Coordinates of C-alpha atoms in Angstrom, one line a residue:
X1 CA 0.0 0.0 0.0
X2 CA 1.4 3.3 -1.0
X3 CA 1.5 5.4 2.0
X4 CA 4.4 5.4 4.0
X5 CA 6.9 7.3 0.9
X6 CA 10.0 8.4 0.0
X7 CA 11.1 11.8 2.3
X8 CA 7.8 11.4 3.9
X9 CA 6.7 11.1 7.9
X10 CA 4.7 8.9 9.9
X11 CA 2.0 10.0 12.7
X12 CA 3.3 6.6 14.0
X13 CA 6.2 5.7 15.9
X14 CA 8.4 3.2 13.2
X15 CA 8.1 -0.8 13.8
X16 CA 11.0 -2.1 15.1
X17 CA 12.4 -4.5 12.8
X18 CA 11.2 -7.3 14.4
X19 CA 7.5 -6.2 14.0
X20 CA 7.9 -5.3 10.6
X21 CA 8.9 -8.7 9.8
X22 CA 5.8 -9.9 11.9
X23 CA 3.5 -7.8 10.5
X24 CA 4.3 -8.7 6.8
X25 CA 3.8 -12.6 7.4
X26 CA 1.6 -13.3 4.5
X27 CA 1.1 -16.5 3.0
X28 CA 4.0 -16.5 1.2
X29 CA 6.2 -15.4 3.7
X30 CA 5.8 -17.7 5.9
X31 CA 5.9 -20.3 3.5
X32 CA 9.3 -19.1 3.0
X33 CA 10.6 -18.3 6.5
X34 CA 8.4 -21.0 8.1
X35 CA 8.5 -18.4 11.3
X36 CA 12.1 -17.9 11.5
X37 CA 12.7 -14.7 13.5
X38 CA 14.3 -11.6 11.8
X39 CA 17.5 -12.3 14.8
X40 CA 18.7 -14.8 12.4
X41 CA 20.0 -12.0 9.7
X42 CA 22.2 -9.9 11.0
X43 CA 22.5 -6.4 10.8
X44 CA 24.9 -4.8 8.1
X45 CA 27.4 -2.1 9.4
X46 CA 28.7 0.1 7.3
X47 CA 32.3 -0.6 7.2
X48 CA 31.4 -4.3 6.1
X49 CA 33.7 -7.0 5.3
X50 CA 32.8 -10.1 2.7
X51 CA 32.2 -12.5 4.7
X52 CA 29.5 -10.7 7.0
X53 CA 27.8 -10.3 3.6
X54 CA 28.5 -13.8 2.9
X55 CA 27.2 -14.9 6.2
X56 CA 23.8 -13.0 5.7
X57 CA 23.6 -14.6 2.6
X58 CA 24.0 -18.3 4.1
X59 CA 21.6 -17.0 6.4
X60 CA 18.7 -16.2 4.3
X61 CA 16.0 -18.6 3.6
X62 CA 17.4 -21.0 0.2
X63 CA 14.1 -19.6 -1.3
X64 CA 15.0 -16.1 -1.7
X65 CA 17.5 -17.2 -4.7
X66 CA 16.2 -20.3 -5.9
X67 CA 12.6 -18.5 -5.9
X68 CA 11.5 -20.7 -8.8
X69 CA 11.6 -23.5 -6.4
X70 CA 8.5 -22.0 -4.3
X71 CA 5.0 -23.0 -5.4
X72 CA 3.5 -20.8 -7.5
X73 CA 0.1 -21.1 -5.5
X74 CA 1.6 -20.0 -2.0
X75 CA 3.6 -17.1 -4.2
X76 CA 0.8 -15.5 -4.9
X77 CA -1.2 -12.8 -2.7
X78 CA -3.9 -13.8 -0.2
X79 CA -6.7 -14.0 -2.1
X80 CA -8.7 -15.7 1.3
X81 CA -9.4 -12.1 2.7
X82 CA -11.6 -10.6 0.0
X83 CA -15.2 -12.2 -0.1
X84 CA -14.3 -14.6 -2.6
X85 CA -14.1 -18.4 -2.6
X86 CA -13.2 -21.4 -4.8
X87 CA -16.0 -20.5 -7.6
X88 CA -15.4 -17.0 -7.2
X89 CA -11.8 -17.7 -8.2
X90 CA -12.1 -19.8 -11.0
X91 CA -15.2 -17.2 -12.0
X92 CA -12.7 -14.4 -12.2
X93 CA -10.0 -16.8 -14.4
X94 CA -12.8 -17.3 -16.9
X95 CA -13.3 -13.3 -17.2
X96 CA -9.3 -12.8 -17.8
X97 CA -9.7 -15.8 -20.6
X98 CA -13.1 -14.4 -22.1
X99 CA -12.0 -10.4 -22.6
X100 CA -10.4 -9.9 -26.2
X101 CA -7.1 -7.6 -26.9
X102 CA -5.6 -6.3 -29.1
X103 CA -2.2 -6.8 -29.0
X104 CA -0.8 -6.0 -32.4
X105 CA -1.5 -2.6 -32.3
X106 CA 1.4 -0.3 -32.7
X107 CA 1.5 2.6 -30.1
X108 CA 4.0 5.6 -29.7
X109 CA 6.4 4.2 -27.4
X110 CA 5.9 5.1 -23.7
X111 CA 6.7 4.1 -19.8
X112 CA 4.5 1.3 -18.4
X113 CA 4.2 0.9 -14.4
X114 CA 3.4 -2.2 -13.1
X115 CA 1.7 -2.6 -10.0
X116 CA -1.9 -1.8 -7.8
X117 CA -4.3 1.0 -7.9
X118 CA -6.1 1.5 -4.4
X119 CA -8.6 4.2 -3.3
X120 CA -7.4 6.3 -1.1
X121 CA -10.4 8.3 1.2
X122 CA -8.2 11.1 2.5
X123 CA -9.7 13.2 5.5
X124 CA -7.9 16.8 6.4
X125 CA -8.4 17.4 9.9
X126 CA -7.4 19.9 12.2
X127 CA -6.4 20.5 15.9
X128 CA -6.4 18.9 18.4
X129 CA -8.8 21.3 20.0
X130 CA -9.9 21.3 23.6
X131 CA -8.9 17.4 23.2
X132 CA -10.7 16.9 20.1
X133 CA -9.5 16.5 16.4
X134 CA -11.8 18.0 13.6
X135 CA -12.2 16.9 10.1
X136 CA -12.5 20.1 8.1
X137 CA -12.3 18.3 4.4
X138 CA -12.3 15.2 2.9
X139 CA -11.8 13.9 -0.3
X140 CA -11.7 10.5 -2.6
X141 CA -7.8 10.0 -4.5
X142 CA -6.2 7.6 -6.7
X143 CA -3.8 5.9 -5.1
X144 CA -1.4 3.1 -5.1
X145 CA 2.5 3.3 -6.2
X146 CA 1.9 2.3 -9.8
X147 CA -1.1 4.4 -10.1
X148 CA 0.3 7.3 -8.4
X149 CA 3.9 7.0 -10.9
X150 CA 1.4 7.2 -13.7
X151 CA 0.2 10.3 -13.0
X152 CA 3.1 12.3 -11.9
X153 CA 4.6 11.0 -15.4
X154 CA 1.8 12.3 -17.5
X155 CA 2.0 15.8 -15.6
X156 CA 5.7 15.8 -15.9
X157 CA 4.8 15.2 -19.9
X158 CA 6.0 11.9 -20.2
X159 CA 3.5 9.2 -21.5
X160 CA 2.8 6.6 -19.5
X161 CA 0.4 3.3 -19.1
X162 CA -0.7 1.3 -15.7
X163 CA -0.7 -2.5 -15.9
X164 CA -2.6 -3.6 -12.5
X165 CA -5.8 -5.5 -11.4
X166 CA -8.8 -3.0 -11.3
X167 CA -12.5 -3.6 -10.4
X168 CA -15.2 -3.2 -12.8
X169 CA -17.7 -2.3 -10.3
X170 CA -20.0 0.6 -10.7
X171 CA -18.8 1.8 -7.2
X172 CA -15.1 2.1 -8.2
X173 CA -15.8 4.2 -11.4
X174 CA -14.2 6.9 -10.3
X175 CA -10.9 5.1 -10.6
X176 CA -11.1 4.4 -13.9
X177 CA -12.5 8.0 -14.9
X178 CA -9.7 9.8 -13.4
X179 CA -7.2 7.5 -15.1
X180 CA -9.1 8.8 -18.1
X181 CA -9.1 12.4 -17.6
X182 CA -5.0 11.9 -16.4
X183 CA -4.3 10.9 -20.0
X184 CA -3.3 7.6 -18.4
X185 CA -3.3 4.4 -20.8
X186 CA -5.2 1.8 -18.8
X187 CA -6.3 -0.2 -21.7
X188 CA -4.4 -3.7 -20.8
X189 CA -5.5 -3.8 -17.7
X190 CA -7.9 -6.9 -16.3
X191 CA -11.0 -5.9 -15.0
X192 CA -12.6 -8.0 -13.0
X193 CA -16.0 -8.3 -10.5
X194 CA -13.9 -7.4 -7.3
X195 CA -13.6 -4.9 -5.0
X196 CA -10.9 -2.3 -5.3
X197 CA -8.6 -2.2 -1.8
X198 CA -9.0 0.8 -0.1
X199 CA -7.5 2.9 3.0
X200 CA -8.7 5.8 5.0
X201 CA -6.1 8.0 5.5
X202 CA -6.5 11.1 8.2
X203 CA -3.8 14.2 7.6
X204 CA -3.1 17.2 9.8
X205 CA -2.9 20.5 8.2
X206 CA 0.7 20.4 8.8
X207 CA 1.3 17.6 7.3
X208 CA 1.7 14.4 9.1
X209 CA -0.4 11.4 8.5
X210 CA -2.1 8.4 10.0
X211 CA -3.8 5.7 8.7
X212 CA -6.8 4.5 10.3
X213 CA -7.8 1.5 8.6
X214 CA -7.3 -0.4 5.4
X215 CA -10.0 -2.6 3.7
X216 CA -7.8 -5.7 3.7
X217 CA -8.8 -6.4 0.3
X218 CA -6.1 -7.9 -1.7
X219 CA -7.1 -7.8 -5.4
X220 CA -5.9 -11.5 -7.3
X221 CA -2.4 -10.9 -8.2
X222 CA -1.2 -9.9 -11.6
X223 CA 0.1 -13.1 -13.1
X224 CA 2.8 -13.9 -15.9
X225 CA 0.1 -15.0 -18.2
X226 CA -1.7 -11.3 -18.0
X227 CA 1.6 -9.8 -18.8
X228 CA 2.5 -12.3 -21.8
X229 CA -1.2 -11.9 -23.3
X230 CA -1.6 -8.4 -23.0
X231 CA 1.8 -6.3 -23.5
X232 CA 3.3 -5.4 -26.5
X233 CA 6.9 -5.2 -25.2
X234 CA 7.2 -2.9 -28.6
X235 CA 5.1 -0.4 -27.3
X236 CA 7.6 0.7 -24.3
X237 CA 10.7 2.1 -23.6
X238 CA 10.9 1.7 -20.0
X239 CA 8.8 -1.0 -18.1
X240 CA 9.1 -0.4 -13.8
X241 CA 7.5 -2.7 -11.3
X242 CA 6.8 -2.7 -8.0
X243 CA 8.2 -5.1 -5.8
X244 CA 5.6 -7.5 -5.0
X245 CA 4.0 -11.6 -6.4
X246 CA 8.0 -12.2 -6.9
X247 CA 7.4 -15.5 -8.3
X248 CA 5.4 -13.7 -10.9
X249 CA 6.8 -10.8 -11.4
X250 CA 9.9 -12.2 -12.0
X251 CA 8.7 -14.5 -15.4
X252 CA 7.7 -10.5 -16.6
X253 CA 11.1 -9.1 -15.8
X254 CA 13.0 -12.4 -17.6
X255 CA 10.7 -11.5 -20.5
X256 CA 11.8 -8.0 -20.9
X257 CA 15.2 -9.2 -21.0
X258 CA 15.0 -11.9 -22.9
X259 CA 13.2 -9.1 -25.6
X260 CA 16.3 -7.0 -24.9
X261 CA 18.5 -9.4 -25.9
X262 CA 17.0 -10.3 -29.3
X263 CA 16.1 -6.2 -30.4
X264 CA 18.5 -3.4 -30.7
X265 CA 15.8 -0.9 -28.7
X266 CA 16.5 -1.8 -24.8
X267 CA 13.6 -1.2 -22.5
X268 CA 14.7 -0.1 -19.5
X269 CA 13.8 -2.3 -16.4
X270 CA 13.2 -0.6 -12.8
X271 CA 12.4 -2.4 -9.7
X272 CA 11.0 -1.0 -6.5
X273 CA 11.8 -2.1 -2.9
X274 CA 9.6 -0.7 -0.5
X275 CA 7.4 -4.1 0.8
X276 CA 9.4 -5.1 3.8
X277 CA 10.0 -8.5 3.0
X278 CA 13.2 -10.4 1.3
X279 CA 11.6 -12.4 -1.0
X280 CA 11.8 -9.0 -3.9
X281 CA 15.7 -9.1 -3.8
X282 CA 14.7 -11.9 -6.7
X283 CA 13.7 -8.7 -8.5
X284 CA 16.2 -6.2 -7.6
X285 CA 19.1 -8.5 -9.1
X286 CA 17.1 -8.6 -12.8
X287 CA 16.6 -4.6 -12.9
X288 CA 18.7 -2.0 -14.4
X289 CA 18.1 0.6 -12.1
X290 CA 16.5 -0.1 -8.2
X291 CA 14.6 2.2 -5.9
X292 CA 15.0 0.9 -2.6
X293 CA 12.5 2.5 0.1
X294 CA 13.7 3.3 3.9
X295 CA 10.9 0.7 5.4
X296 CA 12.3 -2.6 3.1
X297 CA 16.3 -1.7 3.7
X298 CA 15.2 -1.3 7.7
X299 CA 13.7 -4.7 7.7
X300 CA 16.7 -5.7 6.4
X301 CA 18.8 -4.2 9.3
X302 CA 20.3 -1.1 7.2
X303 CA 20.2 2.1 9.1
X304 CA 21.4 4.4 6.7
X305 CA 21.2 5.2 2.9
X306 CA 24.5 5.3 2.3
X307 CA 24.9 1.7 4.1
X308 CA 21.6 0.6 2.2
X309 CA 23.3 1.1 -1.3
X310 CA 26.7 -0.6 -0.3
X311 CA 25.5 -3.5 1.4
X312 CA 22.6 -3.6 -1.6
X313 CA 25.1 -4.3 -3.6
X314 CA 27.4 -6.6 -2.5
X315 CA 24.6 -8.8 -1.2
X316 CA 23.1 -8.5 -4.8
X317 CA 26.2 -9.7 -6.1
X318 CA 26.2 -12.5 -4.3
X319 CA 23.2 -13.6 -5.2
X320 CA 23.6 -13.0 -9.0
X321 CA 26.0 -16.4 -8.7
X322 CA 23.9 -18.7 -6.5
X323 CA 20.8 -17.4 -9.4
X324 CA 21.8 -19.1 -11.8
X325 CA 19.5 -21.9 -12.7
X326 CA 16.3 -20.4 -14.9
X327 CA 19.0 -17.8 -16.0
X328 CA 21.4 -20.0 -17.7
X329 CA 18.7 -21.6 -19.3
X330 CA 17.9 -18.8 -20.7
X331 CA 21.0 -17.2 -21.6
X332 CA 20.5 -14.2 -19.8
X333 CA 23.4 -12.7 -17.8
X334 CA 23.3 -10.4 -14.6
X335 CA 24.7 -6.8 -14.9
X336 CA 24.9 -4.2 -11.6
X337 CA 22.4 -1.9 -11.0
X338 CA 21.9 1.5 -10.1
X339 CA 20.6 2.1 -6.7
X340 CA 19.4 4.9 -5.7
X341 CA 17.9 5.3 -1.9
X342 CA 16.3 8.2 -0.4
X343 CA 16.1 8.2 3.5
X344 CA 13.7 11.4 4.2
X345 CA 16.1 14.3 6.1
X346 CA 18.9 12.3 5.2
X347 CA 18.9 12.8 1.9
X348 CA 19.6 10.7 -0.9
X349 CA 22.1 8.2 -1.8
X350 CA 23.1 6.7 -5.3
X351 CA 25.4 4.1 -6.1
X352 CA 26.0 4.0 -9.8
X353 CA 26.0 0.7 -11.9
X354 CA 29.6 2.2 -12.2
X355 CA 30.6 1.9 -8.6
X356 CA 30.0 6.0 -8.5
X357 CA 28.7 6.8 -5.3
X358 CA 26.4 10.2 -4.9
X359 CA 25.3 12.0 -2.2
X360 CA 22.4 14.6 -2.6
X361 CA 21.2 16.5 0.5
X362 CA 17.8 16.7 1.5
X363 CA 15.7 19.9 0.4
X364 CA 15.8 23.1 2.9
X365 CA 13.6 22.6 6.4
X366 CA 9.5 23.3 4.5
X367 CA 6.4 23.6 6.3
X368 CA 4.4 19.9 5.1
X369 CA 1.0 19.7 4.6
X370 CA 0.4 16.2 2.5
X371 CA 3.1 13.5 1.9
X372 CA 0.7 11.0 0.6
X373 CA 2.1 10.1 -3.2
X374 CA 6.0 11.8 -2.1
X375 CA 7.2 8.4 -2.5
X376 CA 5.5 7.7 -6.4
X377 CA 6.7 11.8 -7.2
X378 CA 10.4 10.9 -6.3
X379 CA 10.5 7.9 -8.5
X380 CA 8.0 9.5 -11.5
X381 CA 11.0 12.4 -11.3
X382 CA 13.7 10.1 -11.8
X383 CA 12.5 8.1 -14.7
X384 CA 10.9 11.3 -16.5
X385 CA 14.4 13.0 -16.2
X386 CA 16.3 10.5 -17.5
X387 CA 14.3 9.1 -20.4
X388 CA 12.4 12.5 -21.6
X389 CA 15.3 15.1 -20.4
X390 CA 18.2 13.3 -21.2
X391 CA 19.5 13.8 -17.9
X392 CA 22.9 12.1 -15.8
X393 CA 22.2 9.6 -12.4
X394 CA 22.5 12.6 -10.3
X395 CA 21.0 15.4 -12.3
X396 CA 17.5 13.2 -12.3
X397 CA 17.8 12.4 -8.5
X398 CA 18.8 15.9 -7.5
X399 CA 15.6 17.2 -9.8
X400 CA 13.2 14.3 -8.2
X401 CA 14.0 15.4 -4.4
X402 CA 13.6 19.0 -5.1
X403 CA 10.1 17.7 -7.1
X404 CA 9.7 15.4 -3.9
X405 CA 9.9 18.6 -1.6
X406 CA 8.0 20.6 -3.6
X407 CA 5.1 17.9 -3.8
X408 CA 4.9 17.5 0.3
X409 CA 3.7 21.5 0.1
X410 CA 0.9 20.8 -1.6
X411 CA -2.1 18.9 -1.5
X412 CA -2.4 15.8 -3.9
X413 CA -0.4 15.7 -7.4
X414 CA -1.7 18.0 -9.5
X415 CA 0.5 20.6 -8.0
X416 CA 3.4 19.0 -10.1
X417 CA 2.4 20.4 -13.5
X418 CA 3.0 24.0 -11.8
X419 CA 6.5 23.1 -10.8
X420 CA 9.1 25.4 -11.0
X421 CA 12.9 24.7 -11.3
X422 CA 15.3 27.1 -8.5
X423 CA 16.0 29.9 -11.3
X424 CA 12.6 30.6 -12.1
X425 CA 12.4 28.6 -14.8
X426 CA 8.5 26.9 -15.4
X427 CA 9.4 23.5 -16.2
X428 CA 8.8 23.0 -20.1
X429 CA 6.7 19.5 -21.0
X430 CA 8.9 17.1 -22.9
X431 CA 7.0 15.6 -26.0
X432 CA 5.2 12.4 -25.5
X433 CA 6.5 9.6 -27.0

């Protein structure tokens, strides 16, 4: 769920890392760590030798890089919480099978985000007020990481398309129309008789947040077969995914590379770690460039960006060689990544594919007043900058946090078409593609 962002705050203490790791056990994870207690990986310091990498590696569930061992059914989200059953199931498989697509179609090439689409019921309040806190407006959003990227890339001027689950319910329409009046290419998409996952979501005026309740609906995941079917891998330039249904997602990131290695026009792949859990690292080690949230490298035991982006990559690296099976048979090599971690008032880190290391200092001290969608702005920046404004590693990171900033003084997203660069400058729309 796309709340807790990139240079964002909580109205909640953080989870320690032990209750992060609790409070992620889904089906799959458990069927992974079978209940093994967080203890058992150790924490990374900064000045880190190989072997305490090594050792973390030995550590970690034999899942987490032999993921095509796991079965598929338990890799999968929990399905069981929404109101559906066995027929319901199968009901919804025989929808995805009976809708038609066109898939030969030819479209200007664009960015396609991978991922879920919630409904966020926002509700401004202020106070507290003789001990009482009053809701002075309220309001229905978009929400969702993939959603959210898609709409900060189409203000930015950069086309874009969302590839997620979404209901077909009267009720939700309003998703679906505000994708349409965003210019957002939603046309892929399953929609199914389900109910779109929700969250109530309750901001002060100055800016910090707190989520009240979620609807603990988990739409059925996006599956390989919905991404083979229904994307023209022609159509793109740059594909990025959220880090979730690893088993999954990772069949749709082998596909893209496997198209990259037969065509002279390379998609771009970009993989985002925010889910604390360490089943995604699968993903992170196929990508060209990785986002890697504060809440997944804290669950890991990392306790600053710069240490998140080191330790990223030498664990990565280590699991490139033991990932070798599906890969070989495929004839697809590994390659490093870019990482690039932003840790709220402590700025942003990058570690270049290169071994070049960045450092970009957070924004000057601004007055917040809404950080939902900081975290999808951030990343929207980065990949708009360096597809549609031919910009360097740093140059898109340093414009994204300064975007980033400018976002959390504002309420919703709309505010980043009206952008403007330090000098004045109004920032000009790059041409769709």
């Amino acid at each position: 769920m796309e709340i807790a962002g990139y240079l964002s705050f909580s109205f909640n203490p953080p989870l320690s890392t032990a209750a992060m790791a609790d409070s992620s056990g889904n089906t799959f994870d458990k069927h992974i760590y079978n209940g093994m207690s967080v203890q058992r990986f150790p924490l990374f310091p900064f000045s880190f030798f190989f072997f305490e990498v090594s050792s973390v590696v030995n550590a970690l569930p034999q899942n987490v890089y032999t993921i095509y061992n796991v079965n598929v059914n338990t890799a999968t989200e929990d399905v069981g919480k929404t109101d559906m059953n066995l027929n319901n199931v199968d009901l919804i498989e025989n929808q995805r099978k009976d809708e038609k697509l066109d898939v030969k179609k030819e479209d200007p090439k664009r960015v396609l985000c991978v991922g879920t689409c919630i409904l966020n019921i926002l509700h401004v309040c202020e106070g507290p007020t003789d001990g009482h806190i009053r809701i002075v407006n309220g309001y229905w959003q978009r929400g969702g990481n993939a959603s959210n990227n898609c709409t900060v890339l189409h203000l930015l001027g950069t086309c874009s398309e969302f590839f997620g689950v979404l209901s077909g319910r009267t009720a939700y329409k309003f998703l679906l129309q505000d994708f349409e009046e965003h210019g957002i290419i939603i046309e892929n998409c399953p929609q199914l008789d389900i109910h779109q996952p929700y969250s109530s979501i309750f901001t002060c005026q100055y800016g910090r947040k707190n989520i009240i309740d979620s609807s603990g609906v988990n739409p059925p995941a996006l599956n390989f077969r919905d991404f083979k079917e229904r994307i023209k891998l022609t159509n793109y330039k740059w594909i990025h995914f959220e880090g979730r249904s690893p088993w999954e997602t990772t069949q749709m990131i082998n596909t893209v590379r496997r198209y990259n290695k037969e065509n002279a026009e390379h998609i771009t792949i970009s993989v985002e770690l925010a889910k604390p859990t360490y089943d995604i690292l699968a993903l992170a080690m196929r990508a060209d460039l990785v986002f890697v949230g504060r809440q997944f490298a804290s669950h890991i035991g990392w306790k600053s960006p710069k240490e998140t982006v080191f330790s990223l990559r030498e664990l990565l690296s280590i699991l490139q060689l033991r990932e070798d099976k599906i890969d070989s048979e495929l004839d697809l090599c590994f390659h490093n990544s870019h990482l690039i971690c932003p840790w709220a008032d402590d700025g942003v880190h990058v570690l270049t594919a290169e071994y070049e290391h960045y450092y970009i200092p957070p924004p000057a001290p601004i007055q917040i007043l809404d950080a939902v969608g900081v975290g999808a702005t951030f990343v929207a920046a980065v990949i708009h900058s360096l597809i549609s404004r031919n910009m360097s590693i740093r140059e898109a990171v340093e414009f994204a946090a300064q975007l980033a900033a400018f976002k959390m003084q504002h309420h919703g997203l709309e505010c980043v078409k009206n952008y403007t660069t330090a000098s004045g400058e109004t920032e000009k729309q790059a041409e769709k593609f």
